[in-house]
Coordinates of C-alpha atoms in Angstrom, one line a residue:
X1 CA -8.8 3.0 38.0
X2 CA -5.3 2.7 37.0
X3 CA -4.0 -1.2 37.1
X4 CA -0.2 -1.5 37.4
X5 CA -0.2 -2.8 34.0
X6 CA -1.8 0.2 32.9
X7 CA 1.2 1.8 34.5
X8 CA 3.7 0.0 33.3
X9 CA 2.2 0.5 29.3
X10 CA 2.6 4.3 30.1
X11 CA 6.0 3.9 31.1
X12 CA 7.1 1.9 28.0
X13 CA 5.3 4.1 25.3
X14 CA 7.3 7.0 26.6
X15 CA 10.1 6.1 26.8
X16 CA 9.8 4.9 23.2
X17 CA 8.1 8.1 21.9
X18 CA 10.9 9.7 23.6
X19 CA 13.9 8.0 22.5
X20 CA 12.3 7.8 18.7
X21 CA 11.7 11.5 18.5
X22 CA 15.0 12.3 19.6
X23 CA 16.4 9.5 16.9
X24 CA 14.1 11.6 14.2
X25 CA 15.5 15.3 16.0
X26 CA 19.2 13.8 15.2
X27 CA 17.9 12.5 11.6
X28 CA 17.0 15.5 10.6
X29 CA 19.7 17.8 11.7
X30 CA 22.0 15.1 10.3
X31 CA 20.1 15.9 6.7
X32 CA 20.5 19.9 7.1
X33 CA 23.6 20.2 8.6
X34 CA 25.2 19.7 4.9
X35 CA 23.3 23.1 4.1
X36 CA 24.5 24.7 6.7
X37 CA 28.5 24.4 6.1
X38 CA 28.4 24.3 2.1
X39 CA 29.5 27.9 1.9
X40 CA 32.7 27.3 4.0
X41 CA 33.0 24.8 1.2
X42 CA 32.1 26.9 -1.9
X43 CA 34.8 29.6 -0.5
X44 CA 37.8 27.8 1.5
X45 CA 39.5 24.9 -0.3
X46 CA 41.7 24.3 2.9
X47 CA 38.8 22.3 4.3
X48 CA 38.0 19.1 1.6
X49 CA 39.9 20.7 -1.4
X50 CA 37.9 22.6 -4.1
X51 CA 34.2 22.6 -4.6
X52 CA 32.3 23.8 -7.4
X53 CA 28.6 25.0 -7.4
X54 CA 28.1 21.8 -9.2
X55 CA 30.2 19.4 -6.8
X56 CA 28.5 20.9 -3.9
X57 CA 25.6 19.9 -5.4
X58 CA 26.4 16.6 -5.6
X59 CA 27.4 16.0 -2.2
X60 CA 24.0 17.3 -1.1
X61 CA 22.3 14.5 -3.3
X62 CA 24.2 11.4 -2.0
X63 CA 23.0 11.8 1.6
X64 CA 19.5 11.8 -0.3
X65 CA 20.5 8.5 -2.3
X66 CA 21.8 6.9 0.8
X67 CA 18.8 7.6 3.0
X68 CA 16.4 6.0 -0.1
X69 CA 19.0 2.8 0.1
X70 CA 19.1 2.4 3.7
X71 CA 14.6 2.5 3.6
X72 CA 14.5 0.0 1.2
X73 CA 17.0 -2.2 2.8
X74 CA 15.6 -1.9 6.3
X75 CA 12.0 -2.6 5.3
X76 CA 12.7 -6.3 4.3
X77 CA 15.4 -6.1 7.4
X78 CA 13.1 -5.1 10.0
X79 CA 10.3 -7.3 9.2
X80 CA 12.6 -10.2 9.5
X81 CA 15.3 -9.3 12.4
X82 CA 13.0 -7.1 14.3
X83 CA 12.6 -3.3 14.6
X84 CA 14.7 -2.7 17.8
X85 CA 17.7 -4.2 16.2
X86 CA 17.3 -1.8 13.1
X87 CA 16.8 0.7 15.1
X88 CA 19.8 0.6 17.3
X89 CA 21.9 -0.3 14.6
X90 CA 21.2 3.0 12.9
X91 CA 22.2 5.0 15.7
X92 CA 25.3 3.7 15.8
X93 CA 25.4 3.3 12.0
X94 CA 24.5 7.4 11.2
X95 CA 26.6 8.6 14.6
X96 CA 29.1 7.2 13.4
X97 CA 29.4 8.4 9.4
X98 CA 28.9 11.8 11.2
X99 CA 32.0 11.6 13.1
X100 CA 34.3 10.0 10.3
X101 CA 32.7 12.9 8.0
X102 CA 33.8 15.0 10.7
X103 CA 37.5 14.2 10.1
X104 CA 37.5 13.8 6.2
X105 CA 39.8 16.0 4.2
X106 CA 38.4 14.8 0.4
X107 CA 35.7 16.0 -1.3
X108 CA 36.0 12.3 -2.7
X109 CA 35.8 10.6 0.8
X110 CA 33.3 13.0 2.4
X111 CA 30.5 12.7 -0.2
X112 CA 31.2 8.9 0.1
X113 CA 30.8 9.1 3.5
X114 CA 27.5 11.1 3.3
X115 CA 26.0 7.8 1.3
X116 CA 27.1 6.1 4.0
X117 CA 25.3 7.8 6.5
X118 CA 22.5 8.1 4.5
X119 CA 21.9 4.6 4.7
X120 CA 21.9 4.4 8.6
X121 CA 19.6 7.7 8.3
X122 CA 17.0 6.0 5.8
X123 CA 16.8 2.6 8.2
X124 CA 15.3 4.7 11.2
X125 CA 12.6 6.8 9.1
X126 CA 11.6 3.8 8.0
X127 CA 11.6 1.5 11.2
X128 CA 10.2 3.9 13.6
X129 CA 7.1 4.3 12.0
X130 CA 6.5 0.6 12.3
X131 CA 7.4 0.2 15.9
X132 CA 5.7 3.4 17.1
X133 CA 2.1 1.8 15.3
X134 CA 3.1 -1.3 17.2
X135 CA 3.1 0.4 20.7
X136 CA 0.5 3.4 20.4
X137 CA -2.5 3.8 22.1
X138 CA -5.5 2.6 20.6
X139 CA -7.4 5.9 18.7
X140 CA -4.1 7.7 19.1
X141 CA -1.5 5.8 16.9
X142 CA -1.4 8.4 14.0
X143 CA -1.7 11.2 17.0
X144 CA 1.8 9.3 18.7
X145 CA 3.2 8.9 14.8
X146 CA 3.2 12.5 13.9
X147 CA 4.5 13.6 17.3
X148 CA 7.4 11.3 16.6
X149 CA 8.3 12.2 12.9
X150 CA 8.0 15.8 13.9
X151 CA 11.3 15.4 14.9
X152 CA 12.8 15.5 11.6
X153 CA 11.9 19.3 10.6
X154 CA 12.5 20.1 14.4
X155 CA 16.0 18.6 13.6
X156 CA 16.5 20.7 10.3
X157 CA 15.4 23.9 12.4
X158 CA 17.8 22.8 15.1
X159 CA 20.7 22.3 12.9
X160 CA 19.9 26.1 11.2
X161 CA 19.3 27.6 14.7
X162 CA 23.0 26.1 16.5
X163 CA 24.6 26.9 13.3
X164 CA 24.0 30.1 13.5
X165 CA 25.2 30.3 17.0
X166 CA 28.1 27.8 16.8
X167 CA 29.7 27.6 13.2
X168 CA 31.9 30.2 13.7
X169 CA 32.7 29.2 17.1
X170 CA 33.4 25.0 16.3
X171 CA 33.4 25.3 12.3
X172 CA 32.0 22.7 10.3
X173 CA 34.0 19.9 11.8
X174 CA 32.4 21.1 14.8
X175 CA 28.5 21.0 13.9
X176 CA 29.1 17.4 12.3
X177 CA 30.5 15.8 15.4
X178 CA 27.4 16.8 17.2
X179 CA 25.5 14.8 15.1
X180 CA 27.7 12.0 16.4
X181 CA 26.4 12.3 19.4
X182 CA 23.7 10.1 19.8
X183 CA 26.2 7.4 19.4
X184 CA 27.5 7.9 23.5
X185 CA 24.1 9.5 24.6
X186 CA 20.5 8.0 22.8
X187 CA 22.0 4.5 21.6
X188 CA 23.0 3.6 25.6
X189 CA 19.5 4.9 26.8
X190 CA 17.2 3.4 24.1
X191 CA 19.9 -0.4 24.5
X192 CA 18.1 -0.3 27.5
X193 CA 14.8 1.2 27.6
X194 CA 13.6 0.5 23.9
X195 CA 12.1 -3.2 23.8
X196 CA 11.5 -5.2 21.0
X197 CA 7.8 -4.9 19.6
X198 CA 5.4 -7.7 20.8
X199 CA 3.2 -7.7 18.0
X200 CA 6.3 -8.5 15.7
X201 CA 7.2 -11.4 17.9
X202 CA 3.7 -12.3 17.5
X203 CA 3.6 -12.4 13.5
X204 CA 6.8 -14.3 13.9
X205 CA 5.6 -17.0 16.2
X206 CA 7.9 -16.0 19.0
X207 CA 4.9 -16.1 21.3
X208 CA 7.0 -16.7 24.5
X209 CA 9.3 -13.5 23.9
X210 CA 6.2 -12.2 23.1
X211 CA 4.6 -12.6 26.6
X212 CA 7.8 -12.1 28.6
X213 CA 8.2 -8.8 26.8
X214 CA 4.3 -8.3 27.0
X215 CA 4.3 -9.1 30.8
X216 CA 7.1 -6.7 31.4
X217 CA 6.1 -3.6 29.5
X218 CA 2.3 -4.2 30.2
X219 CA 1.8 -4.4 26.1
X220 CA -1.5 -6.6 25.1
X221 CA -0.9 -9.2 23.1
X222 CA -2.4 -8.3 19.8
X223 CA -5.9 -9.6 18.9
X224 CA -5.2 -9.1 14.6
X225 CA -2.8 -11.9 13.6
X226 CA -3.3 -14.0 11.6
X227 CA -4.9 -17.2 13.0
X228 CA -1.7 -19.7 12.7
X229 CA 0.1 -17.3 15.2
X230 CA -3.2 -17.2 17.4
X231 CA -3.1 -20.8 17.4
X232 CA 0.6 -21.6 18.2
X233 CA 1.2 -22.6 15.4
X234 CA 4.4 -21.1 13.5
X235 CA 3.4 -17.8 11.0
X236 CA 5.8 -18.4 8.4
X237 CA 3.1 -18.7 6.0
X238 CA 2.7 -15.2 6.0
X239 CA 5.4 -13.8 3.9
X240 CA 6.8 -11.0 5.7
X241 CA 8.9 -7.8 4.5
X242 CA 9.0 -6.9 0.7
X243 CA 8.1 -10.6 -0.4
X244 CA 4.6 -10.5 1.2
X245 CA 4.4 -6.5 0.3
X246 CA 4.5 -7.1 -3.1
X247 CA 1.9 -9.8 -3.2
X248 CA -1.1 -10.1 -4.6
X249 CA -2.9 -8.8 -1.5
X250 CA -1.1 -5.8 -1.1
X251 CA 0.5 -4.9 -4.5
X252 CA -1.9 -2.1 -6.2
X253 CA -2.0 -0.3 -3.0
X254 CA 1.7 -0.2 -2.3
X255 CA 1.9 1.0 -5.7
X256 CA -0.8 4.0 -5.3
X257 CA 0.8 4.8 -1.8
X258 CA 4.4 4.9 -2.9
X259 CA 3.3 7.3 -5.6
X260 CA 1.3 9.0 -3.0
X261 CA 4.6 9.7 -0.8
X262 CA 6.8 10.6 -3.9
X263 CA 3.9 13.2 -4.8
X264 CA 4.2 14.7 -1.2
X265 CA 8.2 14.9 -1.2
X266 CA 8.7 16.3 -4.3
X267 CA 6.6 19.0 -3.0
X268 CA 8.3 18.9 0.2
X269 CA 11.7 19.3 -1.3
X270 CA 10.8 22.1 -4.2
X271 CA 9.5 24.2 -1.0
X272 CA 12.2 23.7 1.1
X273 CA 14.8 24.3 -1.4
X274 CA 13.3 26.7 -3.3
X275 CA 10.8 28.8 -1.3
X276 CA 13.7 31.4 -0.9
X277 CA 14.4 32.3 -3.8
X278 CA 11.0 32.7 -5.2
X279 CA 9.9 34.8 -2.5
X280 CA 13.2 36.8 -3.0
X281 CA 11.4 37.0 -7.2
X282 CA 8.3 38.1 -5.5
X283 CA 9.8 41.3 -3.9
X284 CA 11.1 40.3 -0.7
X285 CA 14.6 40.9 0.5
X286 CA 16.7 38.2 2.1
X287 CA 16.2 37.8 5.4
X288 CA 12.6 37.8 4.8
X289 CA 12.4 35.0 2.1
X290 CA 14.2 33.1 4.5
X291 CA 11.1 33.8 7.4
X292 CA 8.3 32.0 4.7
X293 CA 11.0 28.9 5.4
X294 CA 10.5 29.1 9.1
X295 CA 6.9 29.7 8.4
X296 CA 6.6 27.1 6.3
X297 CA 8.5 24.4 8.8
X298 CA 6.0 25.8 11.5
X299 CA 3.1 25.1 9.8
X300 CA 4.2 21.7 8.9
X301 CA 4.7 20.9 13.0
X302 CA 1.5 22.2 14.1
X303 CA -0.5 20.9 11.1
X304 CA 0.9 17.1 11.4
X305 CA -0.4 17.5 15.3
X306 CA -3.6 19.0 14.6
X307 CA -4.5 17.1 11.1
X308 CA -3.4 13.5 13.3
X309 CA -5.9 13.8 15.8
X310 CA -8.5 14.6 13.1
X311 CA -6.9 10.8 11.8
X312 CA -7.4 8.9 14.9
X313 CA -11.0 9.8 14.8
X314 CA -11.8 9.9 11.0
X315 CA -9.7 7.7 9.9
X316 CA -6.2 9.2 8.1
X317 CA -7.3 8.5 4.8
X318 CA -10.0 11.3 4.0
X319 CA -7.5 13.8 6.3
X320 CA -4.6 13.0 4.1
X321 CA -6.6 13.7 0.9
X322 CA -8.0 17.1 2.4
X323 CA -4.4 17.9 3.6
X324 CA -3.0 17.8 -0.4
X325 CA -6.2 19.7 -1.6
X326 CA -6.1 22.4 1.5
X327 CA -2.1 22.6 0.3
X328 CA -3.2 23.1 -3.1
X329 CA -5.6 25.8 -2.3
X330 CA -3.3 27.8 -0.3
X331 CA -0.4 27.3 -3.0
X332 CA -2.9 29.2 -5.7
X333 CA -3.5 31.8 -2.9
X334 CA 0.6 33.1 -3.5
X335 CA -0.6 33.7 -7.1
X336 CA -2.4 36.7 -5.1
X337 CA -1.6 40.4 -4.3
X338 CA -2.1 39.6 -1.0
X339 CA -1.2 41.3 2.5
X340 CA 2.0 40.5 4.2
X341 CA 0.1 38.4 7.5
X342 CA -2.2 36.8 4.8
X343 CA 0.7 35.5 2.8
X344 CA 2.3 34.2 6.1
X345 CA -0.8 32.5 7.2
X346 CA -0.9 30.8 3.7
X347 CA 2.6 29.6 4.2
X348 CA 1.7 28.1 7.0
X349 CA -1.4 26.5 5.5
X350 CA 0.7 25.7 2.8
X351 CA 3.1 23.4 5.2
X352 CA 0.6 22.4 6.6
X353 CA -0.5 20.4 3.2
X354 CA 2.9 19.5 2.4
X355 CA 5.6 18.3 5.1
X356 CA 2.8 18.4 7.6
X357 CA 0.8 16.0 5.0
X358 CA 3.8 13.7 4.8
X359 CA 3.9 13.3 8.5
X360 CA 0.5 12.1 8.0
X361 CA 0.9 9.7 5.4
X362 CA 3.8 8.0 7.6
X363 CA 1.0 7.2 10.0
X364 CA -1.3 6.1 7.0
X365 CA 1.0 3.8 5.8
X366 CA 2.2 2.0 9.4
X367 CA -1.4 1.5 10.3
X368 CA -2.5 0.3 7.0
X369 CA 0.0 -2.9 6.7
X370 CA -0.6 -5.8 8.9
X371 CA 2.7 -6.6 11.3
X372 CA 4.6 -9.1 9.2
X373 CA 4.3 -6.6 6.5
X374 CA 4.9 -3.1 8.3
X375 CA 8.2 -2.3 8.4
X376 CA 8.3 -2.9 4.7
X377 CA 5.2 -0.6 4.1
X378 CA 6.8 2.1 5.9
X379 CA 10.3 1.3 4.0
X380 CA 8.6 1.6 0.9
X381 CA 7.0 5.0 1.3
X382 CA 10.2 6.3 2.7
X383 CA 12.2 5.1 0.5
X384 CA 10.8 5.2 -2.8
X385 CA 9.0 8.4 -2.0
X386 CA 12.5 9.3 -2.1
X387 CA 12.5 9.5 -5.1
X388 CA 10.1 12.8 -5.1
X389 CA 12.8 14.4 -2.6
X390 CA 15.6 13.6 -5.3
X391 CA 13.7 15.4 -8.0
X392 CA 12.0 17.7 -5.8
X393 CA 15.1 20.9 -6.4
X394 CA 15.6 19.3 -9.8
X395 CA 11.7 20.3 -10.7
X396 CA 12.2 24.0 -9.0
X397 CA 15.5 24.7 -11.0
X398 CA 14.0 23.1 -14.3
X399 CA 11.1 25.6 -14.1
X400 CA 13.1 28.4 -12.8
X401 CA 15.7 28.3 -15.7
X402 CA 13.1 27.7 -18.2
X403 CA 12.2 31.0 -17.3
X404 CA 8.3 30.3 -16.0
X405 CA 6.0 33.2 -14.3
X406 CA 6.5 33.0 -10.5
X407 CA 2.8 32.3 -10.5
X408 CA 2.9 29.6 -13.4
X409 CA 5.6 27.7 -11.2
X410 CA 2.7 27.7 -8.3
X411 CA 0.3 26.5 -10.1
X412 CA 2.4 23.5 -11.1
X413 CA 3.3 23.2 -7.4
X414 CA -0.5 23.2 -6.8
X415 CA -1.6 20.6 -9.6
X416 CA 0.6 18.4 -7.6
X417 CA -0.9 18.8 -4.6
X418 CA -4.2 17.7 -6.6
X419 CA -2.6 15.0 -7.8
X420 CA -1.6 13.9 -4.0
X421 CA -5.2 14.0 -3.5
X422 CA -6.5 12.1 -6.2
X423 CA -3.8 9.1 -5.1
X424 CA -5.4 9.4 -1.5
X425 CA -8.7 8.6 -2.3
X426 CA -7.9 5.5 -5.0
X427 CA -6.1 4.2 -2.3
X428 CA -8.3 0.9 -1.3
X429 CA -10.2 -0.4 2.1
X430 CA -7.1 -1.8 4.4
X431 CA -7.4 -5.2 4.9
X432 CA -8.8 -6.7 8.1
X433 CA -8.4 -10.4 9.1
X434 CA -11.7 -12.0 10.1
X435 CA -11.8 -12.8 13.6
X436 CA -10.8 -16.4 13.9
X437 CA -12.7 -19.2 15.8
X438 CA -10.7 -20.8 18.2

């Protein structure tokens, strides 16, 4: 039977799965939306003066840098200030890069302003991880986490799907003020509906906000803090953010999962940027090197959603590993004369062990820090797994111009994938505070 509390918890979670999705949808159209408009760029100078091949691809990379600096910032941020005012602050802070980009006329001033937005980009990918393990079900918080970061390649698919409906209708002025929206439509809503997490105020000693919040939103108070906060007693012992991250409790398994994320985004981004074209060296014409992109995006969605509730019950660890080595498998498989609906369903499997496998380790990582040190946890494998985003379309276009066999390049792409594995499993026991006697 269904208490009012129970009610109330219901109510709350949604609207916070909600709101964070559509934060992640805008996130990741924001990313895209550059791709989308750099030919208007490559071809009209009238718009931000003249770009080269090479300045265009430098503009793409600063919204990458930015989003790495705003991770790392809001890890240490959000652990201290809380992850609702991170949050909201980057919706306003990305809505409203996207509208001054929208009015640039400087190649100078809109790659500038692409950092910029960046950071306010980075901030939420990193909070919402946190605050979505704070308020999920019980044996579904890596289930609720991959539901929400699926918004970001629903966002890149929505930023390629209205652009090719729109861009010749609004421009590219046009398709970057809609990613200013959230600023007058999800900030408003989630001011109001998104509350602050209670097992933050907890780790913080804030045990009265705690209850009023947990009172209102029908949220437990949670039973795995540390036994100074259990106690009334203030939690400042714990070092929270980045300080307590790096200490001695946590520091070689930060290490092992930051490499573990930088692993799965450099083969993220050497797929998504570069997928095309070698299907286009394989034999296939345009329009159908771009459908292994959709494919691969697809397969990403559905295999987060599958491969999480396979997490909640096994625990995400083991699935994470047999994500990278499933992705690895299917990668050799391209090497393969293989039939047109074969390849596809490789693809698939293929995003499947690569974005869909990132989704996964987001949830890994949120549930495997304690509170005070969440946010930071999440930062950190946003942020410096960054770093394998940056020099995932360097790797493709070093082995491309050093003139490697199509299938020697996926073979390197599949070694990777091993390696992503091989981090998984060194990855040791999360730690689990005794239960305290009162």
């Amino acid at each position: 039977m269904h208490t009012t509390s129970d009610a109330r918890h219901l109510r709350t979670v949604t609207w916070i799965v909600v709101l964070a999705t559509v934060g992640l949808v805008f996130d990741g159209y924001d990313l895209v939306v550059y791709g989308t408009v750099v030919s208007t760029f490559l071809r009209d100078a009238s718009h931000i003066g003249v770009v080269t091949p090479s300045v265009a691809g430098a503009l793409g990379s600063y919204a990458l840098v930015g989003v790495l600096v705003g991770a790392l910032l809001a890890g240490s941020v959000g652990d201290t200030v809380g992850r609702r005012k991170v949050m909201l602050c980057a919706y306003a802070w990305f809505s409203i890069g996207m509208g001054l980009t929208a009015m640039t006329t400087s190649a100078t001033v809109f790659g500038l302003l692409r950092f910029a937005t960046g950071l306010g980009v980075g901030a939420l990918v990193a909070t919402t991880g946190a605050l979505i393990a704070e308020y999920a079900p019980k044996g579904k918080k890596n289930l609720f986490i991959a539901i929400v970061y699926s918004g970001v390649p629903l966002g890149s698919l929505l930023a390629a799907g209205l652009a090719m409906v729109l861009l010749p209708l609004i421009g590219w002025r046009g398709m970057f003020w809609l990613g200013a929206l959230p600023l007058v439509t999800l900030l408003p809503l989630a001011y109001f509906k998104m509350p602050e997490s209670v097992a933050w105020l907890v780790s913080r000693g804030r045990l009265e906000e705690a209850r009023a919040i947990s009172v209102r939103t029908g949220v437990d108070l949670p039973a795995d803090e540390p036994v100074a906060v259990l106690l009334d007693r203030p939690a400042a012992q714990e070092k929270a953010g980045f300080a307590g991250l790096f200490g001695s409790r946590y520091l070689f398994p930060t290490l092992i999962l930051g490499l573990m994320s930088a692993t799965g985004l450099l083969l993220v981004y050497s797929l998504n940027t570069w997928l095309p074209e070698l299907m286009l060296r394989a034999g296939f014409n345009a329009k159908g090197s771009l459908s292994f992109l959709l494919v691969l995006n697809g397969g990403a969605v559905i295999g987060a959603l599958l491969g999480s509730k396979v997490a909640d019950r096994f625990g995400p660890k083991l699935v994470v590993a047999a994500c990278f080595a499933i992705g690895a498998a299917a990668i050799a498989l391209l090497t393969l004369d293989l039939p047109l609906a074969v390849r596809l369903a490789a693809i698939a499997v293929v995003g499947m062990g690569t974005s869909g496998t990132q989704t996964l380790i987001y949830g890994f990582v949120a549930n495997y820090y304690r509170t005070h040190v969440r946010g930071a946890g999440v930062a950190w494998c946003a942020g410096f797994g960054r770093l394998g985003g940056v020099g995932g379309p360097l790797l493709g276009g070093f082995l491309i111009a050093g003139g490697f066999e199509l299938n020697a390049i996926f073979y390197v792409l599949a070694a990777l994938a091993i390696v992503g594995t091989v981090l998984t499993l060194v990855v040791p026991k999360a730690h689990t505070p005794s239960t305290p006697t009162l």
